[in-house]
Tab-separated table of C-alpha atoms in Angstrom:
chain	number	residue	atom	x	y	z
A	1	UNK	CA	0.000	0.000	0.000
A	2	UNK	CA	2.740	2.195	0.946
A	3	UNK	CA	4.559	1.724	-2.396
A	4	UNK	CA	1.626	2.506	-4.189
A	5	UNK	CA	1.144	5.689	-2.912
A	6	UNK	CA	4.658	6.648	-3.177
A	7	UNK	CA	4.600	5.684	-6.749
A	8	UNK	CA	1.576	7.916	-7.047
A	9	UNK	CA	3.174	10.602	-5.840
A	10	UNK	CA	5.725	10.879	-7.970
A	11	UNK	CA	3.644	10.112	-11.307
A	12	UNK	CA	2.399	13.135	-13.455
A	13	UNK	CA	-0.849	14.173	-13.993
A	14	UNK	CA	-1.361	15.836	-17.454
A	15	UNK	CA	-1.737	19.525	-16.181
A	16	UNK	CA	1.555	18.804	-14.344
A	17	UNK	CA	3.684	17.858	-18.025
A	18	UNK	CA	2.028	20.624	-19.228
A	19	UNK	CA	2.998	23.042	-16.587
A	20	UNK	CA	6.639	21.593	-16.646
A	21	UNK	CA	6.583	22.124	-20.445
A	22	UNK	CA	5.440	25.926	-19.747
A	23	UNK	CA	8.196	26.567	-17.311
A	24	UNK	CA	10.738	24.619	-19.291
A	25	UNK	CA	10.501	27.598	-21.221
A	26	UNK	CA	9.580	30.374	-19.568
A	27	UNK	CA	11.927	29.962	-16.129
A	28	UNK	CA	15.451	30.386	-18.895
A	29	UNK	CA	13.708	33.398	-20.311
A	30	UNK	CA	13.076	35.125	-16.721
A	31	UNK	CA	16.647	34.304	-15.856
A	32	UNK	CA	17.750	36.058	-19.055
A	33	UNK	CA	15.368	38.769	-18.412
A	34	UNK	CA	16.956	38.998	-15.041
A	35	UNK	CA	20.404	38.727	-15.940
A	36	UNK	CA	19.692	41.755	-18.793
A	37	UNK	CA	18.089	43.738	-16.280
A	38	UNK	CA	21.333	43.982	-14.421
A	39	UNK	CA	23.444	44.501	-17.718
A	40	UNK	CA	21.396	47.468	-18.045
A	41	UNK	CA	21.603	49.094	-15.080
A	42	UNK	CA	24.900	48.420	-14.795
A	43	UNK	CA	25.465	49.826	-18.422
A	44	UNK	CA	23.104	53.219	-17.770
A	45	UNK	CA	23.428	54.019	-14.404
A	46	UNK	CA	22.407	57.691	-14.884
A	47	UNK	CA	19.395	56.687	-17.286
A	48	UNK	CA	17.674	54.588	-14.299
A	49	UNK	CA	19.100	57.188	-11.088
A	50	UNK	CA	17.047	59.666	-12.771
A	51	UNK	CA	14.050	57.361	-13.284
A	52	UNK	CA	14.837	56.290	-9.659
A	53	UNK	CA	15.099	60.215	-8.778
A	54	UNK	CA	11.427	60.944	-10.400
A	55	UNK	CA	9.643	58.385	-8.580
A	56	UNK	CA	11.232	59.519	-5.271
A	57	UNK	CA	8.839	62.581	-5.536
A	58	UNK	CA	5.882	61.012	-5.433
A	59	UNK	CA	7.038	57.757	-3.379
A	60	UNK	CA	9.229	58.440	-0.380
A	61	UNK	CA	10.225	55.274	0.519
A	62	UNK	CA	12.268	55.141	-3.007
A	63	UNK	CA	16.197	55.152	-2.486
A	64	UNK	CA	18.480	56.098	-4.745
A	65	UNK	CA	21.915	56.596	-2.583
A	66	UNK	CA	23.038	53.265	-3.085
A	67	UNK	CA	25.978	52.176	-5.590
A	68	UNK	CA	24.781	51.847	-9.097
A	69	UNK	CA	25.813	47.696	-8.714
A	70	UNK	CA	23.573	47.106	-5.575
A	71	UNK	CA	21.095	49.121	-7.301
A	72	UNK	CA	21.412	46.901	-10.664
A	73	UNK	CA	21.636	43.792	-8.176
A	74	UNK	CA	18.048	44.854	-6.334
A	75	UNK	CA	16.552	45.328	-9.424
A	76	UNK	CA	17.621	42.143	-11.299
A	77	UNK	CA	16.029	40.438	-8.295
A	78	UNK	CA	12.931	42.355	-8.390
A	79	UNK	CA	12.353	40.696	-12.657
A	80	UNK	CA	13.295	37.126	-11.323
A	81	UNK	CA	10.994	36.873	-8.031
A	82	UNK	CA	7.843	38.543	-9.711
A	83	UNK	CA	8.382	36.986	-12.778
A	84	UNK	CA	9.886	33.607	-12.221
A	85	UNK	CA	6.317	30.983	-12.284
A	86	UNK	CA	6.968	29.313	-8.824
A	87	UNK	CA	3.667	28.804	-8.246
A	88	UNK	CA	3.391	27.078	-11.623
A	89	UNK	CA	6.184	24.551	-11.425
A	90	UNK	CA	5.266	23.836	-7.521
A	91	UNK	CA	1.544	23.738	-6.619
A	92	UNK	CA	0.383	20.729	-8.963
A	93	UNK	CA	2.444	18.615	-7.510
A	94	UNK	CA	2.508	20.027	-4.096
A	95	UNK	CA	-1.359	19.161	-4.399
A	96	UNK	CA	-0.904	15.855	-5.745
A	97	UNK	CA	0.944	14.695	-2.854
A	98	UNK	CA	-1.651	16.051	-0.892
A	99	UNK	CA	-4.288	14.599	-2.684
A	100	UNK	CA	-2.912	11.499	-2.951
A	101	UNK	CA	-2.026	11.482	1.156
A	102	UNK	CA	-5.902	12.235	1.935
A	103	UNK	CA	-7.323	9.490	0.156
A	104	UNK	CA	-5.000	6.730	1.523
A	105	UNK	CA	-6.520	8.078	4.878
A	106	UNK	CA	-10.174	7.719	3.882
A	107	UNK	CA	-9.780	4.459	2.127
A	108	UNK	CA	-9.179	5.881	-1.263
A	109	UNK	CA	-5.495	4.794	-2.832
A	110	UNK	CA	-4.947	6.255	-5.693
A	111	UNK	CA	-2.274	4.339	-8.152
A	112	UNK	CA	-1.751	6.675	-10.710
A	113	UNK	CA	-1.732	10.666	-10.315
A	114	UNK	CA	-3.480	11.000	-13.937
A	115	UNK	CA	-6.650	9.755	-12.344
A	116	UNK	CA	-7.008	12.808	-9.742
A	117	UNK	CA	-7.567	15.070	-12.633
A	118	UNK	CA	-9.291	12.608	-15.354
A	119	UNK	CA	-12.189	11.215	-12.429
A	120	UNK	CA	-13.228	15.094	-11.699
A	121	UNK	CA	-14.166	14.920	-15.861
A	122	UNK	CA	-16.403	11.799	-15.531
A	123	UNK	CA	-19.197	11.652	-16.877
A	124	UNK	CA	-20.638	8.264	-16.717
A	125	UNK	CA	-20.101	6.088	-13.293
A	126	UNK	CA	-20.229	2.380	-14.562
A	127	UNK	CA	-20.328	-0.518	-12.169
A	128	UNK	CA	-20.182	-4.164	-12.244
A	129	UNK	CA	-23.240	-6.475	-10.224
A	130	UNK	CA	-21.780	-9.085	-8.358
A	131	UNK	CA	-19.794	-8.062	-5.165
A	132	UNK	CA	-19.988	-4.709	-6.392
A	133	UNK	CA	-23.268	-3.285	-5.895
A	134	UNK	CA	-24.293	-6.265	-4.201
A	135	UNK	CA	-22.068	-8.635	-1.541
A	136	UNK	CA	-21.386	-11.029	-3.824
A	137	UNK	CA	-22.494	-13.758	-1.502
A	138	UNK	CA	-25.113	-15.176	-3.090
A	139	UNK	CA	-27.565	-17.505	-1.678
A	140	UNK	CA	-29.708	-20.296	-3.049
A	141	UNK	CA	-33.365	-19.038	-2.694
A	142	UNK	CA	-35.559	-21.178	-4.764
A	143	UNK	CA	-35.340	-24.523	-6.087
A	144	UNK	CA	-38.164	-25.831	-8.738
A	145	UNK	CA	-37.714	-29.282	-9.947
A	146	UNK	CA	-39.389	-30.247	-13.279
A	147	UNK	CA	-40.948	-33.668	-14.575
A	148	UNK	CA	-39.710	-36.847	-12.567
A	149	UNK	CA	-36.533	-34.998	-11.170
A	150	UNK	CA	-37.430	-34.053	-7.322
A	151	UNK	CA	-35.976	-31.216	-5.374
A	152	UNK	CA	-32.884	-33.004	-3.787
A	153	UNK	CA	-32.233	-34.816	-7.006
A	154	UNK	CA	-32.229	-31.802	-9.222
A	155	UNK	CA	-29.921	-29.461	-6.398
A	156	UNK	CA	-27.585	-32.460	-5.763
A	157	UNK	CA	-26.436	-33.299	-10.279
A	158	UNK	CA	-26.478	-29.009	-10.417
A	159	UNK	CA	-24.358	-28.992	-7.264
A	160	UNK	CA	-21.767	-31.464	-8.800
A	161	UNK	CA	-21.322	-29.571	-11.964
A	162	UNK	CA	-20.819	-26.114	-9.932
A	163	UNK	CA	-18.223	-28.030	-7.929
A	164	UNK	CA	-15.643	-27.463	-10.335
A	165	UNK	CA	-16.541	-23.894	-11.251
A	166	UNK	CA	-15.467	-20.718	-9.323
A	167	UNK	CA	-18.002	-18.648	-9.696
A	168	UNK	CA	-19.908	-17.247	-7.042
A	169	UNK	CA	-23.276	-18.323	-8.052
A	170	UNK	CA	-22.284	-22.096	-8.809
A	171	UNK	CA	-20.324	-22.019	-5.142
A	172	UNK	CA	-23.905	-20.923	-3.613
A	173	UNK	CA	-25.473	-23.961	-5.299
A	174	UNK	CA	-22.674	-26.364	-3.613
A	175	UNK	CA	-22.987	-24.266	-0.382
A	176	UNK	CA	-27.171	-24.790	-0.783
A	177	UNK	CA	-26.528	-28.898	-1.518
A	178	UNK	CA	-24.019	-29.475	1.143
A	179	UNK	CA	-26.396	-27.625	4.158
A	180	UNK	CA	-29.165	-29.630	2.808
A	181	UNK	CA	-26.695	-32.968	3.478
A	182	UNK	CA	-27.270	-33.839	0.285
A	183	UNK	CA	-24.531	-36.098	-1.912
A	184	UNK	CA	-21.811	-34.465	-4.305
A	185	UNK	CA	-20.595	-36.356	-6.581
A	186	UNK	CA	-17.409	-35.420	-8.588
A	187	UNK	CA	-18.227	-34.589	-12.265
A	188	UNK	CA	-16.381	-35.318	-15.344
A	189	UNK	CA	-15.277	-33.606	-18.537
A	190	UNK	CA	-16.526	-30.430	-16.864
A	191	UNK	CA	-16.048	-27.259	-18.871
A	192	UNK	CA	-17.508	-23.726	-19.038
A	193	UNK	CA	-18.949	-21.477	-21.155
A	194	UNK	CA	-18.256	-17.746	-20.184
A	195	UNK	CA	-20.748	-15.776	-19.091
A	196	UNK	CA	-23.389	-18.666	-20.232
A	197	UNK	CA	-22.953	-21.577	-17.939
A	198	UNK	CA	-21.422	-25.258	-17.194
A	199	UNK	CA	-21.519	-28.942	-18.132
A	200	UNK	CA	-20.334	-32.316	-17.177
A	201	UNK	CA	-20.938	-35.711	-16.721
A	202	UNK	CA	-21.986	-37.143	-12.886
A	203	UNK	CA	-22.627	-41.050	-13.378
A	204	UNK	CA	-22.540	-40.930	-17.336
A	205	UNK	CA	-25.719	-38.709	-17.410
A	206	UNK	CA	-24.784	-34.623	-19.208
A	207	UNK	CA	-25.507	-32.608	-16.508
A	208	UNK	CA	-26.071	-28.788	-18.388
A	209	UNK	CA	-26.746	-25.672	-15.630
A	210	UNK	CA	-27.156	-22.467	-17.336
A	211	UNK	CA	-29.063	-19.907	-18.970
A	212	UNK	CA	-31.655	-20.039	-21.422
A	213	UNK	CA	-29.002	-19.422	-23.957
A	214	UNK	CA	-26.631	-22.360	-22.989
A	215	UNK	CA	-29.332	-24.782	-23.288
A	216	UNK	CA	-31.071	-23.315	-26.631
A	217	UNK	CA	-27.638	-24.161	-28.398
A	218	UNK	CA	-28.097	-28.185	-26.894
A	219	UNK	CA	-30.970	-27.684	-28.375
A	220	UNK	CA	-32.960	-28.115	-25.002
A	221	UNK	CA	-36.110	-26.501	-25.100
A	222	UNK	CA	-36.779	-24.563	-21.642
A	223	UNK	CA	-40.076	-23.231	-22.364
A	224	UNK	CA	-42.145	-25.224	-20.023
A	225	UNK	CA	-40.278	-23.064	-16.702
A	226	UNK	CA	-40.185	-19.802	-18.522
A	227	UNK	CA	-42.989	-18.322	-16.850
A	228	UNK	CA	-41.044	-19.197	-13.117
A	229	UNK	CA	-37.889	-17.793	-14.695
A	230	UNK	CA	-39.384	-14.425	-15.464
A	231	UNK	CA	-40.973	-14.371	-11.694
A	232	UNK	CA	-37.785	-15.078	-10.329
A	233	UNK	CA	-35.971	-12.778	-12.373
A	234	UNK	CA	-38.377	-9.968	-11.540
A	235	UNK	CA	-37.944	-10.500	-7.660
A	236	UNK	CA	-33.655	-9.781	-9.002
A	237	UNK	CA	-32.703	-12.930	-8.494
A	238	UNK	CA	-30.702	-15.076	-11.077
A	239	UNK	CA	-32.536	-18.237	-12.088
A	240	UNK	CA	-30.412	-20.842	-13.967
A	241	UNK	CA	-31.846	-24.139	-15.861
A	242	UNK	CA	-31.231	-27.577	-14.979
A	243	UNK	CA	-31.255	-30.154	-17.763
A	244	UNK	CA	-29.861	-34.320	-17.652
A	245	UNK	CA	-29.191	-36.097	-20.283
A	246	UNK	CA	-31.172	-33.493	-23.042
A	247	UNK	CA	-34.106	-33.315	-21.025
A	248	UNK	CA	-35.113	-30.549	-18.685
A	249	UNK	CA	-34.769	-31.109	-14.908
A	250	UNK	CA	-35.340	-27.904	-13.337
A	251	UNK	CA	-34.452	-24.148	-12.603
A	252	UNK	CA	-32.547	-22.946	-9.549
A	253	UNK	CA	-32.604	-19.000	-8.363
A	254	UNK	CA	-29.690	-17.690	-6.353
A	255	UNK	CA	-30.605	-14.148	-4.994
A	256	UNK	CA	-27.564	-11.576	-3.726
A	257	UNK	CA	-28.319	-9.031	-1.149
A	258	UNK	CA	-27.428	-4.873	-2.023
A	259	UNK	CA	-24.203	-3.427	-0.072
A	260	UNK	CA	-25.894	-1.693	2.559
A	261	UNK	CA	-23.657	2.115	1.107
A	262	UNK	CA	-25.010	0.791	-2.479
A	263	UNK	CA	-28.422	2.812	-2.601
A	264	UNK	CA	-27.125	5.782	-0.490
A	265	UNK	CA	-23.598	5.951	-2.846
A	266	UNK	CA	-25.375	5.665	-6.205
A	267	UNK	CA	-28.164	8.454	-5.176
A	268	UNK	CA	-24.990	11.065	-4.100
A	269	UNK	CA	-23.613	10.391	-7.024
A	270	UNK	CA	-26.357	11.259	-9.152
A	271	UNK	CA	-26.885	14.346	-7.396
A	272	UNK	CA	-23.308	15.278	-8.311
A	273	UNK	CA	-24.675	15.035	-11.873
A	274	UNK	CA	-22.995	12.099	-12.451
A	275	UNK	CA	-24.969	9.360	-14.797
A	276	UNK	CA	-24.595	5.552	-13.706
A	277	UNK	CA	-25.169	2.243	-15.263
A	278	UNK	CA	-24.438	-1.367	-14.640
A	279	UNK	CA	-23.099	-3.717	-16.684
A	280	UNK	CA	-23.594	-7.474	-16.414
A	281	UNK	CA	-23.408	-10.807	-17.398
A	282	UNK	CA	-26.931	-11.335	-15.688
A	283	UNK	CA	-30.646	-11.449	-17.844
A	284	UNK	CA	-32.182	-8.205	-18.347
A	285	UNK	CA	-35.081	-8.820	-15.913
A	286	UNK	CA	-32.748	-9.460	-12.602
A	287	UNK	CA	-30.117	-6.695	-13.598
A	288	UNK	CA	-33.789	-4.419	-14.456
A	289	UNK	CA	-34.670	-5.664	-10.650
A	290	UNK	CA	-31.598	-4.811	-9.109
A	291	UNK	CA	-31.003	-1.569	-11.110
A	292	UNK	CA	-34.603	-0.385	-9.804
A	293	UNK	CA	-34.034	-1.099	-6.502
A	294	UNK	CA	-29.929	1.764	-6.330
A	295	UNK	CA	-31.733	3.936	-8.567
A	296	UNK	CA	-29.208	3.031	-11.263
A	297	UNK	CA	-30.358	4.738	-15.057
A	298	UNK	CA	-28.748	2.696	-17.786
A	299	UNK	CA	-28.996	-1.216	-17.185
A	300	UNK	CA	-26.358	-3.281	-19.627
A	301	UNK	CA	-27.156	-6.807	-19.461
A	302	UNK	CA	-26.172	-10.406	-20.695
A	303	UNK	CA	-22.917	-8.720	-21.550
A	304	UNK	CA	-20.245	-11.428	-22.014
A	305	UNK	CA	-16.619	-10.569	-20.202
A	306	UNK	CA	-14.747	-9.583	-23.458
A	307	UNK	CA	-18.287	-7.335	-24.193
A	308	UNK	CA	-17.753	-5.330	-21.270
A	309	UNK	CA	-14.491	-3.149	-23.169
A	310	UNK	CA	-16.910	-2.778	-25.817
A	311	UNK	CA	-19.948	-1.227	-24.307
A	312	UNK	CA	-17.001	0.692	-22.163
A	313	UNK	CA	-15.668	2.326	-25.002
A	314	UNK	CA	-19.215	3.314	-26.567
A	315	UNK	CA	-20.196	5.011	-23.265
A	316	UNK	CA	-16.661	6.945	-23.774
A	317	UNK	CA	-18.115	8.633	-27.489
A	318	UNK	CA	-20.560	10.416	-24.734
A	319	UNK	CA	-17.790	11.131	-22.292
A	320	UNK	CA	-15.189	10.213	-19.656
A	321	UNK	CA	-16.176	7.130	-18.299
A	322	UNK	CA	-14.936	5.311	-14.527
A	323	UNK	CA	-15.906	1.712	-14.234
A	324	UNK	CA	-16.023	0.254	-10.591
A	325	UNK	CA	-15.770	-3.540	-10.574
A	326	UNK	CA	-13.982	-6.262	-8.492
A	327	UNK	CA	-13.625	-9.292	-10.276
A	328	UNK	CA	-11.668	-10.650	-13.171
A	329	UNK	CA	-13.484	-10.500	-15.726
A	330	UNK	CA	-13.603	-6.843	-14.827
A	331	UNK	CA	-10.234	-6.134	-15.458
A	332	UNK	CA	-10.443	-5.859	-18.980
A	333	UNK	CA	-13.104	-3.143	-18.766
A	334	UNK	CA	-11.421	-1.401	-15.769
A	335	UNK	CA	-8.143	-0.776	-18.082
A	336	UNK	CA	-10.672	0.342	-20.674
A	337	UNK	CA	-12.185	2.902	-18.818
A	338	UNK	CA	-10.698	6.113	-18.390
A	339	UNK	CA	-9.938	5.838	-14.957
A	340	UNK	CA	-11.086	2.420	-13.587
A	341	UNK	CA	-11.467	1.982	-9.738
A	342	UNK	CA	-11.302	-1.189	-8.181
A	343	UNK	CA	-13.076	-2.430	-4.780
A	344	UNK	CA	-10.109	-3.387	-2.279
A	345	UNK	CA	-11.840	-6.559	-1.426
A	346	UNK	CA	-12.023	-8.047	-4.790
A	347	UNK	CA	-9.335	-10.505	-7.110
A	348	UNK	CA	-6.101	-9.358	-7.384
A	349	UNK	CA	-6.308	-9.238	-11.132
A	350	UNK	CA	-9.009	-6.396	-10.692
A	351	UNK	CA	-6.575	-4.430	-8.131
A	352	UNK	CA	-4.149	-4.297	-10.511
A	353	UNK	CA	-5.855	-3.021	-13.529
A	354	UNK	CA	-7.483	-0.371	-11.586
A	355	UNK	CA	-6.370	3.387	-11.250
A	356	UNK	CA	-7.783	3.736	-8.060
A	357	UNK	CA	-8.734	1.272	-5.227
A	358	UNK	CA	-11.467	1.387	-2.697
A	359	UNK	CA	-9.883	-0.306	0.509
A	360	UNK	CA	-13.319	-0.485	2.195
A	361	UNK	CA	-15.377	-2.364	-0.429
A	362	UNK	CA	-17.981	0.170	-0.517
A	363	UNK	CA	-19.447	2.539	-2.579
A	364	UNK	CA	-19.149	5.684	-0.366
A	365	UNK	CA	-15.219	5.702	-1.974
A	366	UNK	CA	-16.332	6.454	-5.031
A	367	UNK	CA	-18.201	9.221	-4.052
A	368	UNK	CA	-15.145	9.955	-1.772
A	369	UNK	CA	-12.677	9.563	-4.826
């Protein structure tokens, strides 16, 4: 943490080049201007005494007994200190270090000095779902078996598929099968579609868990539990089909509860005429759900994880843009962004993409940043 605010402090922000630019220039020609000053009064002493003299009428506290050379000297000084752009050349930096040094004491570390002056420009605040907005703890809240498959039977083939997966909706699934004391089996030739879903085999039978999607292209058809899909999705929770061996075996919703900053973070912001969307990999009826409920305006949804630098970089034709997101498949989009800030209690992969990094996990640092 130290090291990167060090390193922040001594990166450039863009005003700062251009300041350094400015006084690579103008600080040789106040020297000069300086250094000529003295020629001059050195060269026309009685030219300046008499100017010198003049002014004494009118302003007393002019003195003109000294040596011409101290005079010269006092006047050469007089060009350099009113002319020479201290300020220029010293306050952006002096206020980056500062800048930098009060966020790492609210929570706010800030990798790269660019960002302090590029975040105060954004105009779109984009955040990721999962363990952004919300906990990312999801929890199995509905289970709704289909044809001869019963509850425990449909949970317990979904829950050895999601075994092998890392994401945080298939570990609520194991979580959900395990309290229930039900069996998990080990599946095999597991693999995983991004941002669609998972298959294997448990006991020889194709175990598919997905969304509607994954299963159209095995040519499953789901229509029989699309009316309990769409009332799950519209409570915001994420429902995902079960099917065994080609046939249809059921549809499990995981719901995620809000940060409790989330609502309270996303309303400042929008008062600070910021606009906010989400972007997810979610359907469009649970991100709708959970968008509704943070007052977030522009909902992005069923966006795969290479997607997300795409609809990143059309939001940026209407302005800067700073994503918030935690996981790795955010880290694309967070690199994208013009400044990207990360939430401290996220992957590693997502820290280091980011610009800035919320050590809390909440939302308030955003508004703080």
């Amino acid at each position: 943490v130290v090291k990167m605010v060090e390193e922040s402090q001594g990166s450039k922000v863009p005003i700062q080049e251009f300041a350094d630019k400015v006084t690579g220039i103008f600080v040789p020609v106040v020297i000069g201007a300086a250094f000529t000053t003295i020629l001059l009064w050195i060269v026309f002493p009685d030219f300046f005494l008499s100017i010198l003299t003049w002014g004494a009428r009118y302003f007393p506290w002019i003195v003109t007994n000294q040596p011409p050379f101290i005079r010269a000297i006092y006047a050469g000084i007089a060009v350099l200190v009113i002319s020479c752009p201290c300020a220029l050349g010293l306050a952006t930096p002096t206020a980056l270090m500062v800048g930098t040094g009060i966020g790492a004491e609210k929570g706010v570390l800030i990798r790269n000095g660019e960002a302090i002056q590029t975040l105060k420009d954004a105009a779109w605040i984009v955040f990721d779902k999962t363990g952004t907005i919300t906990k990312g703890r999801p929890e199995v809240t509905d289970v709704v078996p289909y044809g001869d498959f019963t509850l425990e039977e449909t949970l317990s083939l979904a829950a050895a598929v999601e075994g092998s997966s890392e994401h945080p909706l298939g570990q609520a699934i194991v979580e959900a099968a395990r309290q229930k004391g039900l069996s998990i089996k080990e599946a095999a030739k597991f693999t995983a579609a991004v941002g669609r879903g998972v298959s294997g085999q448990v006991n020889g039978r194709r175990i598919l868990v997905g969304s509607r999607t994954f299963l159209a292209e095995g040519s499953i058809d789901y229509s029989p539990l699309d009316e309990s899909m769409e009332s799950l999705e519209d409570q915001g929770k994420t429902a995902m089909l079960i099917a065994v061996d080609g046939q249809l075996a059921g549809v499990i919703a995981v719901a995620d509860t809000l940060k409790d900053e989330s609502i309270r973070a996303i309303s400042e912001l929008k008062d600070m005429g910021l606009r906010t969307a989400m972007i997810t990999g979610d359907n469009k009826r649970t991100a709708r759900a959970i968008a509704d409920q943070v007052g977030i305006d522009h909902v992005l949804a069923e966006v795969l994880p290479e997607g997300k630098v795409a609809e990143i970089q059309r939001l940026q034709e209407q302005g800067t843009v700073a994503m918030v997101g935690d996981g790795i498949n955010d880290a694309p989009a967070l690199k994208q962004a013009n400044v990207g800030l990360a939430i401290g209690t996220g992957t590693d992969i997502a820290i280091e993409a980011a610009d800035i990094i919320l050590v809390r996990g909440d939302l308030g640092g955003v508004v703080t940043a």
